[in-house]
CSV table of C-alpha atoms in Angstrom, one decimal:
chain,number,residue,atom,x,y,z
A,78,UNK,CA,221.6,102.5,83.9
A,79,UNK,CA,220.0,99.8,80.6
A,80,UNK,CA,216.6,98.5,80.6
A,81,UNK,CA,216.0,94.6,82.3
A,82,UNK,CA,214.7,93.9,78.8
A,83,UNK,CA,217.7,94.6,76.4
A,84,UNK,CA,219.4,91.1,75.7
A,85,UNK,CA,222.4,90.6,77.2
A,86,UNK,CA,225.2,89.6,75.7
A,87,UNK,CA,227.2,86.1,76.2
A,88,UNK,CA,227.7,82.7,75.1
A,89,UNK,CA,224.7,80.9,74.2
A,90,UNK,CA,224.1,77.7,77.1
A,91,UNK,CA,222.5,75.4,74.4
A,92,UNK,CA,222.9,71.9,74.6
A,93,UNK,CA,224.7,70.1,72.4
A,94,UNK,CA,222.2,68.5,69.9
A,95,UNK,CA,220.6,72.1,69.2
A,96,UNK,CA,220.3,73.0,65.3
A,97,UNK,CA,219.0,76.6,63.4
A,98,UNK,CA,215.9,76.5,65.3
A,99,UNK,CA,217.3,77.2,68.1
A,100,UNK,CA,220.7,78.9,67.6
A,101,UNK,CA,218.3,82.1,66.2
A,102,UNK,CA,217.4,82.4,69.2
A,103,UNK,CA,219.9,82.6,70.5
A,104,UNK,CA,220.7,84.8,68.3
A,105,UNK,CA,218.3,87.4,68.7
A,106,UNK,CA,219.6,87.3,72.4
A,107,UNK,CA,223.1,88.1,71.3
A,108,UNK,CA,224.5,85.2,72.3
A,109,UNK,CA,227.1,84.1,71.0
A,110,UNK,CA,227.5,80.1,69.6
A,111,UNK,CA,229.9,77.2,71.2
A,112,UNK,CA,233.0,76.4,68.9
A,113,UNK,CA,231.1,73.2,67.6
A,114,UNK,CA,227.5,74.9,67.0
A,115,UNK,CA,229.8,78.3,65.1
A,116,UNK,CA,231.4,76.0,62.8
A,117,UNK,CA,228.3,74.0,61.7
A,118,UNK,CA,225.9,77.0,60.9
A,119,UNK,CA,228.9,78.8,58.8
A,120,UNK,CA,229.0,75.4,56.5
A,121,UNK,CA,225.0,75.5,56.7
A,122,UNK,CA,225.6,78.6,55.8
A,123,UNK,CA,228.4,78.1,53.1
A,124,UNK,CA,226.0,75.4,51.6
A,125,UNK,CA,223.2,77.7,50.6
A,126,UNK,CA,226.2,80.1,49.3
A,127,UNK,CA,227.6,77.8,46.8
A,128,UNK,CA,224.5,78.1,45.5
A,129,UNK,CA,223.7,81.8,44.6
A,130,UNK,CA,225.0,83.7,42.1
A,131,UNK,CA,228.3,86.0,41.6
A,132,UNK,CA,224.5,89.0,41.4
A,133,UNK,CA,222.2,87.1,43.4
A,134,UNK,CA,218.3,87.7,42.1
A,135,UNK,CA,216.1,89.1,44.5
A,136,UNK,CA,212.1,90.0,43.6
A,137,UNK,CA,209.7,93.0,45.5
A,138,UNK,CA,209.9,93.5,47.9
A,139,UNK,CA,212.9,94.7,49.7
A,140,UNK,CA,214.7,96.4,52.0
A,141,UNK,CA,218.1,96.7,51.2
A,142,UNK,CA,220.4,97.0,54.4
A,143,UNK,CA,224.0,99.2,54.4
A,144,UNK,CA,227.0,98.7,56.6
A,145,UNK,CA,226.3,96.9,60.5
A,146,UNK,CA,230.1,96.6,61.2
A,147,UNK,CA,229.0,95.2,65.0
A,148,UNK,CA,226.6,97.3,66.0
A,149,UNK,CA,224.4,94.7,67.1
A,150,UNK,CA,222.4,97.2,69.4
A,151,UNK,CA,221.2,99.4,65.9
A,152,UNK,CA,220.5,96.5,64.2
A,153,UNK,CA,217.6,95.4,66.1
A,154,UNK,CA,216.5,98.6,65.7
A,155,UNK,CA,216.9,97.8,62.0
A,156,UNK,CA,214.7,94.9,61.9
A,157,UNK,CA,212.3,97.2,64.0
A,158,UNK,CA,211.6,99.9,61.4
A,159,UNK,CA,211.9,97.1,58.9
A,160,UNK,CA,208.3,96.1,60.4
A,161,UNK,CA,211.2,92.2,62.0
A,162,UNK,CA,213.0,89.8,61.2
A,163,UNK,CA,212.4,87.6,58.2
A,164,UNK,CA,211.6,84.5,60.4
A,165,UNK,CA,207.6,86.5,60.6
A,166,UNK,CA,207.1,87.3,64.8
A,167,UNK,CA,205.8,89.6,65.4
A,168,UNK,CA,207.7,93.1,65.2
A,169,UNK,CA,207.8,95.8,67.8
A,170,UNK,CA,208.0,99.3,67.5
A,171,UNK,CA,211.3,101.2,67.1
A,172,UNK,CA,212.9,102.7,69.9
A,173,UNK,CA,213.3,105.7,68.3
A,174,UNK,CA,211.6,108.0,66.3
A,175,UNK,CA,211.8,107.8,62.3
A,176,UNK,CA,210.9,108.6,59.1
A,177,UNK,CA,209.5,108.0,55.7
A,178,UNK,CA,211.1,109.2,53.1
A,179,UNK,CA,209.9,109.1,49.2
A,180,UNK,CA,211.3,110.1,45.9
A,181,UNK,CA,209.1,112.7,45.9
A,182,UNK,CA,211.2,114.3,49.2
A,183,UNK,CA,214.0,113.9,47.1
A,184,UNK,CA,216.6,116.9,45.3
A,185,UNK,CA,218.7,116.1,43.2
A,186,UNK,CA,221.9,115.9,43.8
A,187,UNK,CA,220.7,114.9,46.8
A,188,UNK,CA,221.1,118.8,48.7
A,189,UNK,CA,218.2,119.1,51.6
A,190,UNK,CA,217.6,122.2,51.0
A,191,UNK,CA,213.9,121.4,51.6
A,192,UNK,CA,212.5,122.8,55.3
A,193,UNK,CA,209.6,120.2,55.6
A,194,UNK,CA,212.5,117.6,54.7
A,195,UNK,CA,215.1,118.7,56.9
A,196,UNK,CA,212.3,118.4,59.3
A,197,UNK,CA,212.4,115.0,59.2
A,198,UNK,CA,216.2,114.4,59.8
A,199,UNK,CA,215.6,116.1,62.4
A,200,UNK,CA,212.8,114.6,64.1
A,201,UNK,CA,214.8,111.5,63.5
A,202,UNK,CA,216.8,112.3,64.9
A,203,UNK,CA,215.1,113.8,68.0
A,204,UNK,CA,213.4,111.8,71.2
A,205,UNK,CA,210.1,110.0,71.0
A,206,UNK,CA,207.7,112.5,72.0
A,207,UNK,CA,204.8,111.0,70.7
A,208,UNK,CA,204.7,107.6,72.7
A,209,UNK,CA,201.8,105.1,71.2
A,210,UNK,CA,200.4,108.1,69.2
A,211,UNK,CA,204.0,107.9,67.1
A,212,UNK,CA,204.4,103.3,66.7
A,213,UNK,CA,201.4,104.0,65.5
A,214,UNK,CA,201.7,106.6,62.6
A,215,UNK,CA,204.2,105.0,62.3
A,216,UNK,CA,202.4,102.1,61.4
A,217,UNK,CA,200.1,103.3,59.5
A,218,UNK,CA,203.4,104.8,57.3
A,219,UNK,CA,204.1,101.1,57.0
A,220,UNK,CA,201.5,99.5,55.4
A,221,UNK,CA,200.6,102.1,53.5
A,222,UNK,CA,203.2,102.0,51.0
A,223,UNK,CA,201.7,98.8,49.3
A,224,UNK,CA,199.2,96.1,49.6
A,225,UNK,CA,201.6,93.9,47.2
A,226,UNK,CA,204.2,94.3,49.7
A,227,UNK,CA,201.8,93.2,53.3
A,228,UNK,CA,200.6,90.4,50.9
A,229,UNK,CA,203.8,88.7,50.1
A,230,UNK,CA,206.9,88.5,52.4
A,231,UNK,CA,209.5,91.0,52.0
A,232,UNK,CA,213.2,90.3,51.2
A,233,UNK,CA,216.5,91.3,52.9
A,234,UNK,CA,219.4,92.7,51.1
A,235,UNK,CA,222.5,93.4,53.2
A,236,UNK,CA,225.5,95.4,51.4
A,237,UNK,CA,228.6,94.2,53.0
A,238,UNK,CA,230.8,95.5,55.8
A,239,UNK,CA,228.5,93.2,58.3
A,240,UNK,CA,231.4,93.2,61.6
A,241,UNK,CA,235.1,95.5,62.6
A,242,UNK,CA,234.3,98.0,65.0
A,243,UNK,CA,231.5,97.8,66.5
A,244,UNK,CA,231.5,96.3,70.3
A,245,UNK,CA,230.1,93.2,69.1
A,246,UNK,CA,230.7,91.9,65.6
A,247,UNK,CA,230.4,88.5,66.8
A,248,UNK,CA,226.7,88.2,67.9
A,249,UNK,CA,225.6,90.3,64.6
A,250,UNK,CA,227.6,88.0,62.2
A,251,UNK,CA,225.8,85.4,64.0
A,252,UNK,CA,222.4,87.0,64.0
A,253,UNK,CA,222.7,87.5,60.3
A,254,UNK,CA,224.0,84.3,59.6
A,255,UNK,CA,221.4,82.5,61.7
A,256,UNK,CA,218.6,83.9,59.5
A,257,UNK,CA,220.5,83.2,56.3
A,258,UNK,CA,220.2,79.1,57.4
A,259,UNK,CA,217.2,79.5,58.5
A,260,UNK,CA,215.3,81.8,55.6
A,261,UNK,CA,217.9,81.3,52.4
A,262,UNK,CA,216.0,82.8,49.9
A,263,UNK,CA,215.0,86.2,52.1
A,264,UNK,CA,218.2,86.8,53.3
A,265,UNK,CA,221.6,87.4,51.0
A,266,UNK,CA,224.8,88.8,52.3
A,267,UNK,CA,225.8,90.4,49.4
A,268,UNK,CA,230.0,90.6,50.7
A,269,UNK,CA,231.6,93.9,51.6
A,270,UNK,CA,235.3,94.7,52.0
A,271,UNK,CA,235.5,93.9,55.4
A,272,UNK,CA,234.2,90.5,55.1
A,273,UNK,CA,237.9,90.1,54.7
A,274,UNK,CA,241.0,88.1,56.6
A,275,UNK,CA,243.4,91.0,56.2
A,276,UNK,CA,241.3,93.8,57.3
A,277,UNK,CA,239.2,92.0,60.1
A,278,UNK,CA,242.8,91.8,61.8
A,279,UNK,CA,243.5,94.9,62.1
A,280,UNK,CA,239.9,96.6,62.7
A,281,UNK,CA,238.6,94.0,65.3
A,282,UNK,CA,236.5,90.6,64.7
A,283,UNK,CA,239.9,88.8,64.3
A,284,UNK,CA,240.1,90.5,68.0
A,285,UNK,CA,236.9,89.6,68.9
A,286,UNK,CA,236.6,85.7,68.2
A,287,UNK,CA,240.1,85.1,70.0
A,288,UNK,CA,239.6,87.1,73.3
A,289,UNK,CA,235.6,85.0,73.5
A,290,UNK,CA,237.3,81.5,71.6
A,291,UNK,CA,240.6,81.9,72.9
A,292,UNK,CA,242.0,79.8,69.6
A,293,UNK,CA,240.8,81.7,65.7
A,294,UNK,CA,239.2,78.6,64.7
A,295,UNK,CA,235.6,80.5,64.2
A,296,UNK,CA,236.9,83.8,62.8
A,297,UNK,CA,238.7,80.8,60.2
A,298,UNK,CA,234.9,79.6,59.6
A,299,UNK,CA,233.7,82.8,59.6
A,300,UNK,CA,236.3,83.9,56.4
A,301,UNK,CA,235.4,80.5,54.6
A,302,UNK,CA,232.2,81.9,54.8
A,303,UNK,CA,233.4,85.5,53.5
A,304,UNK,CA,234.9,83.8,50.7
A,305,UNK,CA,231.0,82.1,49.5
A,306,UNK,CA,229.3,85.4,50.1
A,307,UNK,CA,228.1,87.1,46.3
A,308,UNK,CA,229.6,90.4,44.4
A,309,UNK,CA,226.0,91.3,44.6
A,310,UNK,CA,222.1,91.6,44.0
A,311,UNK,CA,219.9,92.1,41.4
A,312,UNK,CA,216.2,93.2,42.5
A,313,UNK,CA,213.2,92.0,39.9
A,314,UNK,CA,216.3,92.9,37.2
A,315,UNK,CA,216.5,96.2,37.2
A,316,UNK,CA,218.0,97.5,40.7
A,317,UNK,CA,221.6,96.3,41.4
A,318,UNK,CA,222.7,96.1,44.6
A,319,UNK,CA,227.0,95.9,46.1
A,320,UNK,CA,228.3,96.8,48.1
A,321,UNK,CA,231.4,98.6,46.4
A,322,UNK,CA,230.5,100.5,43.4
A,323,UNK,CA,231.6,100.0,39.3
A,324,UNK,CA,235.1,98.8,37.8
A,325,UNK,CA,236.5,99.9,34.5
A,326,UNK,CA,237.2,96.1,34.1
A,327,UNK,CA,233.0,95.8,34.1
A,328,UNK,CA,230.8,97.1,31.3
A,329,UNK,CA,227.8,94.1,31.1
A,330,UNK,CA,226.9,91.9,34.4
A,331,UNK,CA,227.7,89.2,32.8
A,332,UNK,CA,231.2,90.2,33.4
A,333,UNK,CA,230.3,90.0,36.9
A,334,UNK,CA,228.5,86.7,36.8
A,335,UNK,CA,231.5,84.9,35.8
A,336,UNK,CA,234.1,86.4,38.1
A,337,UNK,CA,236.0,83.9,40.8
A,338,UNK,CA,234.8,84.5,43.8
A,339,UNK,CA,235.3,82.5,46.0
A,340,UNK,CA,238.4,83.6,47.2
A,341,UNK,CA,240.5,86.2,49.9
A,342,UNK,CA,239.1,89.9,48.2
A,343,UNK,CA,242.6,91.2,45.9
A,344,UNK,CA,244.3,93.9,46.1
A,345,UNK,CA,243.5,94.5,42.7
A,346,UNK,CA,241.0,94.2,39.6
A,347,UNK,CA,237.1,93.7,39.1
A,348,UNK,CA,236.1,91.7,42.5
A,349,UNK,CA,238.2,94.6,44.6
A,350,UNK,CA,236.9,97.4,42.4
A,351,UNK,CA,232.9,95.7,43.3
A,352,UNK,CA,233.8,96.1,47.3
A,353,UNK,CA,236.1,99.2,47.2
A,354,UNK,CA,234.3,101.6,45.3
A,355,UNK,CA,233.3,105.3,45.3
A,356,UNK,CA,231.0,107.6,43.7
A,357,UNK,CA,232.2,110.7,43.2
A,358,UNK,CA,232.5,114.5,41.3
A,359,UNK,CA,234.7,113.3,38.6
A,360,UNK,CA,234.1,112.5,35.0
A,361,UNK,CA,235.3,109.5,34.5
A,362,UNK,CA,237.5,107.2,37.0
A,363,UNK,CA,239.6,108.7,38.6
A,364,UNK,CA,242.8,106.5,41.8
A,365,UNK,CA,240.8,106.2,44.9
A,366,UNK,CA,242.8,108.3,48.0
A,367,UNK,CA,241.6,104.4,49.4
A,368,UNK,CA,244.7,102.6,48.0
A,369,UNK,CA,241.7,100.3,46.2
A,370,UNK,CA,239.2,100.1,43.9
A,371,UNK,CA,237.9,103.4,41.8
A,372,UNK,CA,236.2,107.2,42.2
A,373,UNK,CA,233.7,106.7,39.3
A,374,UNK,CA,231.5,109.7,38.2
A,375,UNK,CA,228.3,109.8,36.2
A,376,UNK,CA,229.8,109.7,32.9
A,377,UNK,CA,230.3,106.0,33.8
A,378,UNK,CA,226.8,105.2,35.9
A,379,UNK,CA,224.8,106.9,33.4
A,380,UNK,CA,226.5,104.2,30.0
A,381,UNK,CA,226.6,101.5,33.1
A,382,UNK,CA,222.7,101.8,34.2
A,383,UNK,CA,221.8,101.9,30.0
A,384,UNK,CA,224.3,99.2,28.8
A,385,UNK,CA,222.8,97.0,31.4
A,386,UNK,CA,218.8,98.2,31.4
A,387,UNK,CA,219.8,99.5,35.4
A,388,UNK,CA,217.6,102.0,36.9
A,389,UNK,CA,219.2,102.3,39.5
A,390,UNK,CA,222.8,101.4,41.7
A,391,UNK,CA,222.2,100.7,45.1
A,392,UNK,CA,225.2,100.6,47.2
A,393,UNK,CA,227.0,102.0,50.5
A,394,UNK,CA,230.6,101.5,51.8
A,395,UNK,CA,230.5,105.4,52.3
A,396,UNK,CA,228.9,106.7,56.0
A,397,UNK,CA,226.6,109.4,54.9
A,398,UNK,CA,225.6,111.4,57.9
A,399,UNK,CA,221.9,111.9,56.9
A,400,UNK,CA,221.6,108.3,56.3
A,401,UNK,CA,221.9,108.1,52.2
A,402,UNK,CA,222.7,110.2,49.8
A,403,UNK,CA,221.6,110.0,45.7
A,404,UNK,CA,224.8,110.6,43.6
A,405,UNK,CA,224.4,111.8,40.2
A,406,UNK,CA,222.2,114.3,38.4
A,407,UNK,CA,220.4,111.3,36.8
A,408,UNK,CA,220.8,109.6,40.8
A,409,UNK,CA,220.9,106.5,39.1
A,410,UNK,CA,223.0,105.8,42.2
A,411,UNK,CA,222.4,105.7,45.9
A,412,UNK,CA,224.6,105.2,48.6
A,413,UNK,CA,222.4,103.8,51.9
A,414,UNK,CA,223.9,103.5,55.0
A,415,UNK,CA,222.7,101.8,58.6
A,416,UNK,CA,225.0,102.3,61.9
A,417,UNK,CA,224.0,104.8,63.7
A,418,UNK,CA,226.4,107.6,65.7
A,419,UNK,CA,229.0,105.5,64.1
A,420,UNK,CA,231.4,103.8,66.0
A,421,UNK,CA,229.2,105.6,68.8
A,422,UNK,CA,230.6,108.5,68.3
A,423,UNK,CA,230.2,109.4,64.7
A,424,UNK,CA,226.5,111.2,65.4
A,425,UNK,CA,224.7,110.4,62.1
A,426,UNK,CA,221.4,108.8,61.6
A,427,UNK,CA,220.9,105.2,59.5
A,428,UNK,CA,218.1,104.2,56.6
A,429,UNK,CA,217.1,101.3,55.1
A,430,UNK,CA,216.0,101.1,51.3
A,431,UNK,CA,212.2,99.7,50.5
A,432,UNK,CA,211.4,99.1,47.5
A,433,UNK,CA,207.9,97.3,46.0
A,434,UNK,CA,207.0,96.3,42.2
A,435,UNK,CA,207.1,99.9,41.5
A,436,UNK,CA,210.8,99.9,41.8
A,437,UNK,CA,210.6,103.3,43.4
A,438,UNK,CA,212.8,103.5,47.0
A,439,UNK,CA,211.3,104.3,50.1
A,440,UNK,CA,213.7,105.2,53.2
A,441,UNK,CA,212.6,104.7,56.5
A,442,UNK,CA,215.4,106.6,59.0
A,443,UNK,CA,216.3,105.8,62.3
A,444,UNK,CA,219.0,106.9,64.6
A,445,UNK,CA,221.5,104.7,67.7
A,446,UNK,CA,219.4,103.5,70.7
A,447,UNK,CA,219.4,105.3,73.5
A,448,UNK,CA,221.7,103.8,76.2
A,449,UNK,CA,219.7,101.9,78.5
A,450,UNK,CA,218.5,100.5,74.8
A,451,UNK,CA,222.6,98.2,74.8
A,452,UNK,CA,225.1,96.9,76.0
A,453,UNK,CA,228.6,97.6,76.2
A,454,UNK,CA,231.5,95.7,76.7
A,455,UNK,CA,233.7,95.4,80.6
A,456,UNK,CA,236.5,95.6,78.5
A,457,UNK,CA,236.8,96.9,74.9
A,458,UNK,CA,239.6,96.5,72.8
A,459,UNK,CA,241.1,99.3,70.8
A,460,UNK,CA,240.1,100.3,67.6
A,461,UNK,CA,241.7,101.6,63.9
A,462,UNK,CA,240.6,105.4,63.9
A,463,UNK,CA,240.7,104.8,60.2
A,464,UNK,CA,237.4,105.1,58.1
A,465,UNK,CA,237.3,102.3,55.4
């Protein structure tokens, strides 16, 4: 039985002259907008994105979020764990037990052997027992992350893959676009490999839009927004955020800045590599089993960070059972994964990466909300078994 307080999905019932404020409130309640309003929203967001660089500068404090994949109710939990949405509304306590991991807990190359850390991970996926005490403890930990985070409003960087596979891709994307429309300087939406016409026609988003609107016009409008999403973000000039990884065609950030991004993702080349590549245990470059992008090794990451004066490359794109994972001995690449219990069956944790002015990442782990905290569509289209 689903808790009666949980937002119930369905079409938004708004007046024709409703605007961004009303759209955002409806989106928070898992409502999808009318065709007219959704097209208006896409136009507003597109205008903001046109003004952004291929590598959008972002100032600390920042919360970096990985793949979401249409898991709307877990996105709400992500915001609860992060201290609330950018609109400044009072944050609810997380519905799941969460854990905070700092750089002091991490052992290169992200092998989790410390029993205290393993206990943190177990607790993050365990049912909450402490009630109010647990929530208070979480608030205490969050408030101790630094006075500057309290004084300044936190920015959000989302690393792509907002749609496909989950039950509510449309509602998930709508909420993120509404936040972008309302707070364009505080929400950065990086393009992932699923923000693509070809991929969304295979993995669910196209079908979902057609099912809810009876035509493909909203899907087409969303795909036009995808074309203008930034390819990356850079935090205080030192932490690069991309969806996938590096490219043999890119040595400097300036080369990324001149890529023509207002297009469908190409099948090869620098643009393709940024959204498809993965770090791996290779020295330099290797062919990717995905059929797009490359596998890149520690030598590549070390040189790229040195040339561009980076301390870290934060990326998503790969399921990580522990919620996040550092790669390579120098820990200069980290994967952030924000879809807990991916595809509602993988049993993995999720995380967000919080970066303050000291540029030291702190990870907040969380698990999927329980069945009584989410709705499931009565009839849902099948999902492909392939993991991209």
